[in-house]
Amino acid sequence: CPTVLCGPRLSSYSCRFFVLPCCFFDFYGKYQRRQCKKSQYKEYIDFIAEVGQVCGFNTEEDCLRIPSTKRVGVQRLDNRPSS
């Protein structure tokens, strides 16, 4: 859920996070797809990364080594806010 990114934004720019989405929700309810060319999961990962950037974080994708179709997450590793 994208609201997970609001906590670090409100607490501190030095807060690190990792989001591994499993359910497709935005701030208002069920996430509505915007593009058909990407998989639903990839499009949602891009949406979560976009929310992180709007909150002022430099984010990147990371792929976990787990046997799951949903293993790509969004993380923030550095302590610098995005410009």
XYZ file of N, CA, C and O in Angstrom:
332
model
N 0.834 -1.179 0.000
C 0.000 0.000 0.000
C 0.889 1.257 0.000
O 1.872 1.316 0.736
N 0.607 2.243 -0.807
C 1.472 3.413 -0.899
C 1.533 4.252 0.377
O 2.444 5.046 0.547
N 0.583 4.064 1.280
C 0.610 4.847 2.519
C 1.813 4.479 3.377
O 2.216 5.254 4.235
N 2.422 3.319 3.127
C 3.629 2.916 3.861
C 4.747 3.936 3.646
O 5.557 4.184 4.532
N 4.789 4.566 2.479
C 5.827 5.545 2.175
C 5.601 6.879 2.881
O 6.521 7.675 3.006
N 4.394 7.130 3.327
C 4.100 8.399 3.995
C 4.711 8.456 5.395
O 5.096 9.525 5.863
N 4.824 7.327 6.063
C 5.425 7.289 7.400
C 6.871 7.758 7.398
O 7.234 8.673 8.145
N 7.738 7.154 6.563
C 9.124 7.637 6.503
C 9.224 9.094 6.068
O 10.066 9.836 6.543
N 8.341 9.521 5.195
C 8.368 10.912 4.718
C 8.062 11.871 5.860
O 8.676 12.910 6.007
N 7.128 11.509 6.710
C 6.750 12.369 7.825
C 7.745 12.305 8.977
O 7.888 13.260 9.725
N 8.433 11.179 9.123
C 9.337 11.037 10.265
C 10.717 11.626 10.002
O 11.213 12.405 10.799
N 11.342 11.265 8.880
C 12.707 11.716 8.640
C 13.142 11.333 7.234
O 12.753 10.292 6.717
N 13.979 12.192 6.626
C 14.558 11.840 5.331
C 15.607 10.743 5.473
O 15.998 10.121 4.503
N 16.089 10.487 6.679
C 17.116 9.459 6.845
C 16.511 8.072 7.047
O 17.236 7.098 7.153
N 15.197 7.977 7.089
C 14.523 6.695 7.277
C 14.670 5.841 6.018
O 14.473 6.309 4.911
N 15.010 4.584 6.209
C 15.111 3.647 5.085
C 13.882 2.754 5.084
O 13.309 2.481 6.131
N 13.509 2.278 3.911
C 12.346 1.402 3.830
C 12.496 0.417 2.691
O 13.315 0.591 1.787
N 11.701 -0.630 2.753
C 11.584 -1.617 1.686
C 10.111 -1.983 1.587
O 9.490 -2.335 2.587
N 9.545 -1.869 0.409
C 8.132 -2.180 0.195
C 8.041 -3.353 -0.767
O 8.547 -3.284 -1.884
N 7.420 -4.424 -0.321
C 7.159 -5.594 -1.163
C 5.645 -5.714 -1.311
O 4.971 -6.299 -0.479
N 5.094 -5.092 -2.360
C 3.637 -5.065 -2.484
C 3.055 -6.431 -2.803
O 3.619 -7.198 -3.571
N 1.934 -6.708 -2.177
C 1.232 -7.963 -2.467
C -0.204 -7.707 -2.905
O -0.792 -8.528 -3.571
N -0.763 -6.578 -2.508
C -2.137 -6.228 -2.855
C -2.134 -4.895 -3.590
O -1.405 -3.987 -3.212
N -2.955 -4.790 -4.610
C -2.950 -3.608 -5.461
C -3.967 -2.574 -4.992
O -5.134 -2.625 -5.362
N -3.493 -1.637 -4.143
C -4.330 -0.553 -3.653
C -3.606 0.770 -3.800
O -2.383 0.837 -3.683
N -4.359 1.836 -4.060
C -3.796 3.177 -4.044
C -4.341 3.879 -2.801
O -4.758 3.222 -1.854
N -4.359 5.182 -2.771
C -4.807 5.911 -1.584
C -6.328 5.904 -1.419
O -6.837 6.261 -0.367
N -7.044 5.509 -2.446
C -8.503 5.612 -2.424
C -9.230 4.279 -2.494
O -10.433 4.233 -2.355
N -8.527 3.221 -2.766
C -9.159 1.910 -2.912
C -8.328 1.036 -3.826
O -7.107 1.161 -3.891
N -8.996 0.171 -4.570
C -8.300 -0.734 -5.467
C -7.599 0.046 -6.575
O -8.167 0.952 -7.176
N -6.347 -0.309 -6.834
C -5.538 0.359 -7.854
C -6.122 0.094 -9.233
O -6.411 -1.045 -9.600
N -6.292 1.156 -10.008
C -6.783 1.048 -11.380
C -5.612 1.143 -12.347
O -4.840 2.098 -12.284
N -5.498 0.165 -13.224
C -4.395 0.136 -14.181
C -4.454 1.330 -15.114
O -5.514 1.800 -15.492
N -3.252 1.806 -15.507
C -3.144 2.941 -16.419
C -2.582 2.530 -17.769
O -2.754 3.224 -18.746
N -1.848 1.415 -17.815
C -1.222 0.957 -19.065
C -1.473 -0.530 -19.235
O -1.415 -1.290 -18.278
N -1.684 -0.948 -20.456
C -1.900 -2.373 -20.744
C -0.613 -3.076 -21.164
O -0.549 -4.289 -21.181
N 0.408 -2.306 -21.521
C 1.621 -2.895 -22.082
C 2.501 -3.553 -21.025
O 3.342 -4.373 -21.349
N 2.331 -3.185 -19.759
C 3.120 -3.763 -18.674
C 2.263 -4.770 -17.924
O 1.039 -4.717 -17.958
N 2.946 -5.675 -17.205
C 2.178 -6.563 -16.336
C 1.569 -5.735 -15.207
O 2.036 -4.634 -14.896
N 0.535 -6.255 -14.593
C -0.122 -5.530 -13.512
C 0.860 -5.276 -12.368
O 0.885 -4.192 -11.787
N 1.689 -6.270 -12.065
C 2.645 -6.114 -10.963
C 3.708 -5.061 -11.284
O 4.019 -4.217 -10.457
N 4.262 -5.086 -12.492
C 5.279 -4.107 -12.887
C 4.702 -2.698 -12.877
O 5.335 -1.747 -12.418
N 3.483 -2.552 -13.357
C 2.848 -1.241 -13.349
C 2.648 -0.739 -11.915
O 2.860 0.432 -11.620
N 2.269 -1.648 -11.004
C 2.070 -1.253 -9.608
C 3.399 -0.910 -8.935
O 3.480 0.043 -8.159
N 4.456 -1.654 -9.240
C 5.796 -1.335 -8.715
C 6.203 0.063 -9.174
O 6.732 0.857 -8.392
N 5.960 0.377 -10.437
C 6.271 1.718 -10.954
C 5.460 2.788 -10.217
O 5.969 3.870 -9.923
N 4.204 2.488 -9.920
C 3.354 3.415 -9.175
C 3.909 3.652 -7.768
O 4.000 4.792 -7.309
N 4.323 2.594 -7.084
C 4.891 2.719 -5.731
C 6.178 3.547 -5.789
O 6.418 4.413 -4.941
N 7.028 3.306 -6.788
C 8.265 4.083 -6.935
C 7.941 5.547 -7.197
O 8.617 6.449 -6.670
N 6.909 5.815 -7.983
C 6.495 7.190 -8.260
C 6.019 7.889 -6.980
O 6.349 9.046 -6.743
N 5.276 7.186 -6.146
C 4.833 7.751 -4.861
C 6.048 8.073 -4.006
O 6.111 9.129 -3.370
N 7.040 7.182 -3.989
C 8.266 7.448 -3.238
C 8.992 8.684 -3.727
O 9.489 9.486 -2.936
N 9.049 8.872 -5.036
C 9.707 10.053 -5.590
C 8.942 11.323 -5.260
O 9.538 12.343 -4.950
N 7.612 11.259 -5.292
C 6.799 12.417 -4.915
C 7.021 12.760 -3.442
O 7.034 13.927 -3.068
N 7.252 11.751 -2.614
C 7.536 11.975 -1.193
C 8.952 12.503 -0.973
O 9.317 12.847 0.148
N 9.772 12.529 -2.020
C 11.106 13.083 -1.918
C 12.214 12.070 -1.729
O 13.317 12.419 -1.332
N 11.942 10.801 -2.020
C 12.934 9.750 -1.826
C 13.534 9.299 -3.149
O 12.839 9.237 -4.159
N 14.812 8.952 -3.123
C 15.450 8.263 -4.247
C 15.177 6.779 -4.048
O 15.595 6.208 -3.047
N 14.475 6.162 -4.970
C 14.109 4.759 -4.816
C 14.707 3.925 -5.938
O 15.091 4.448 -6.983
N 14.783 2.640 -5.696
C 15.217 1.701 -6.728
C 14.514 0.381 -6.506
O 14.046 0.088 -5.403
N 14.442 -0.414 -7.565
C 13.832 -1.735 -7.465
C 14.869 -2.743 -7.009
O 16.049 -2.620 -7.319
N 14.404 -3.746 -6.290
C 15.276 -4.836 -5.853
C 14.501 -6.138 -5.997
O 13.309 -6.190 -5.690
N 15.170 -7.157 -6.481
C 14.541 -8.459 -6.674
C 15.040 -9.418 -5.596
O 16.244 -9.628 -5.451
N 14.104 -9.977 -4.839
C 14.455 -10.915 -3.788
C 14.695 -12.305 -4.368
O 14.119 -12.660 -5.394
N 15.489 -13.085 -3.690
C 15.736 -14.463 -4.107
C 14.785 -15.385 -3.346
O 15.187 -16.132 -2.455
N 13.538 -15.305 -3.710
C 12.524 -16.151 -3.102
C 11.687 -16.756 -4.225
O 11.534 -16.164 -5.288
N 11.142 -17.955 -4.004
C 10.324 -18.585 -5.047
C 8.907 -18.021 -5.047
O 7.990 -18.588 -4.477
N 8.749 -16.868 -5.656
C 7.449 -16.218 -5.703
C 7.352 -15.387 -6.974
O 8.359 -14.908 -7.485
N 6.150 -15.206 -7.472
C 5.975 -14.340 -8.630
C 6.045 -12.872 -8.218
O 6.314 -12.010 -9.035
N 5.780 -12.594 -6.957
C 5.835 -11.226 -6.442
C 7.070 -11.087 -5.562
O 7.009 -11.198 -4.350
N 8.190 -10.863 -6.199
C 9.441 -10.789 -5.447
C 10.220 -9.503 -5.698
O 11.334 -9.344 -5.241
N 9.641 -8.576 -6.461
C 10.292 -7.294 -6.736
C 9.717 -6.258 -5.781
O 8.511 -6.131 -5.637
N 10.618 -5.551 -5.116
C 10.192 -4.517 -4.182
C 10.833 -3.186 -4.501
O 11.700 -3.085 -5.366
N 10.408 -2.165 -3.799
C 10.953 -0.816 -3.935
C 11.648 -0.485 -2.633
O 11.094 -0.670 -1.552
N 12.892 0.004 -2.727
C 13.646 0.322 -1.524
C 14.318 1.671 -1.637
O 14.498 2.203 -2.710
N 14.681 2.180 -0.487
C 15.457 3.417 -0.393
C 16.662 3.120 0.466
O 16.532 2.730 1.621
N 17.847 3.289 -0.089
C 19.054 2.926 0.627
C 19.867 4.111 1.119
O 20.486 4.044 2.165
N 19.892 5.187 0.364
C 20.764 6.312 0.750
C 20.019 7.269 1.682
O 18.835 7.169 1.886
N 20.755 8.205 2.250
C 20.182 9.178 3.177
C 19.966 10.532 2.556
O 19.714 11.489 3.253
N 20.096 10.623 1.245
C 19.924 11.919 0.578
C 18.521 12.029 0.012
O 18.079 11.134 -0.679
N 17.825 13.132 0.265
C 16.535 13.325 -0.392
C 16.747 13.575 -1.870
O 17.792 14.072 -2.285
N 15.752 13.193 -2.685
C 15.878 13.461 -4.116
C 15.756 14.950 -4.364
O 15.199 15.687 -3.587
N 16.328 15.411 -5.503
C 16.269 16.848 -5.791
C 15.018 17.244 -6.498
O 14.293 16.525 -7.016
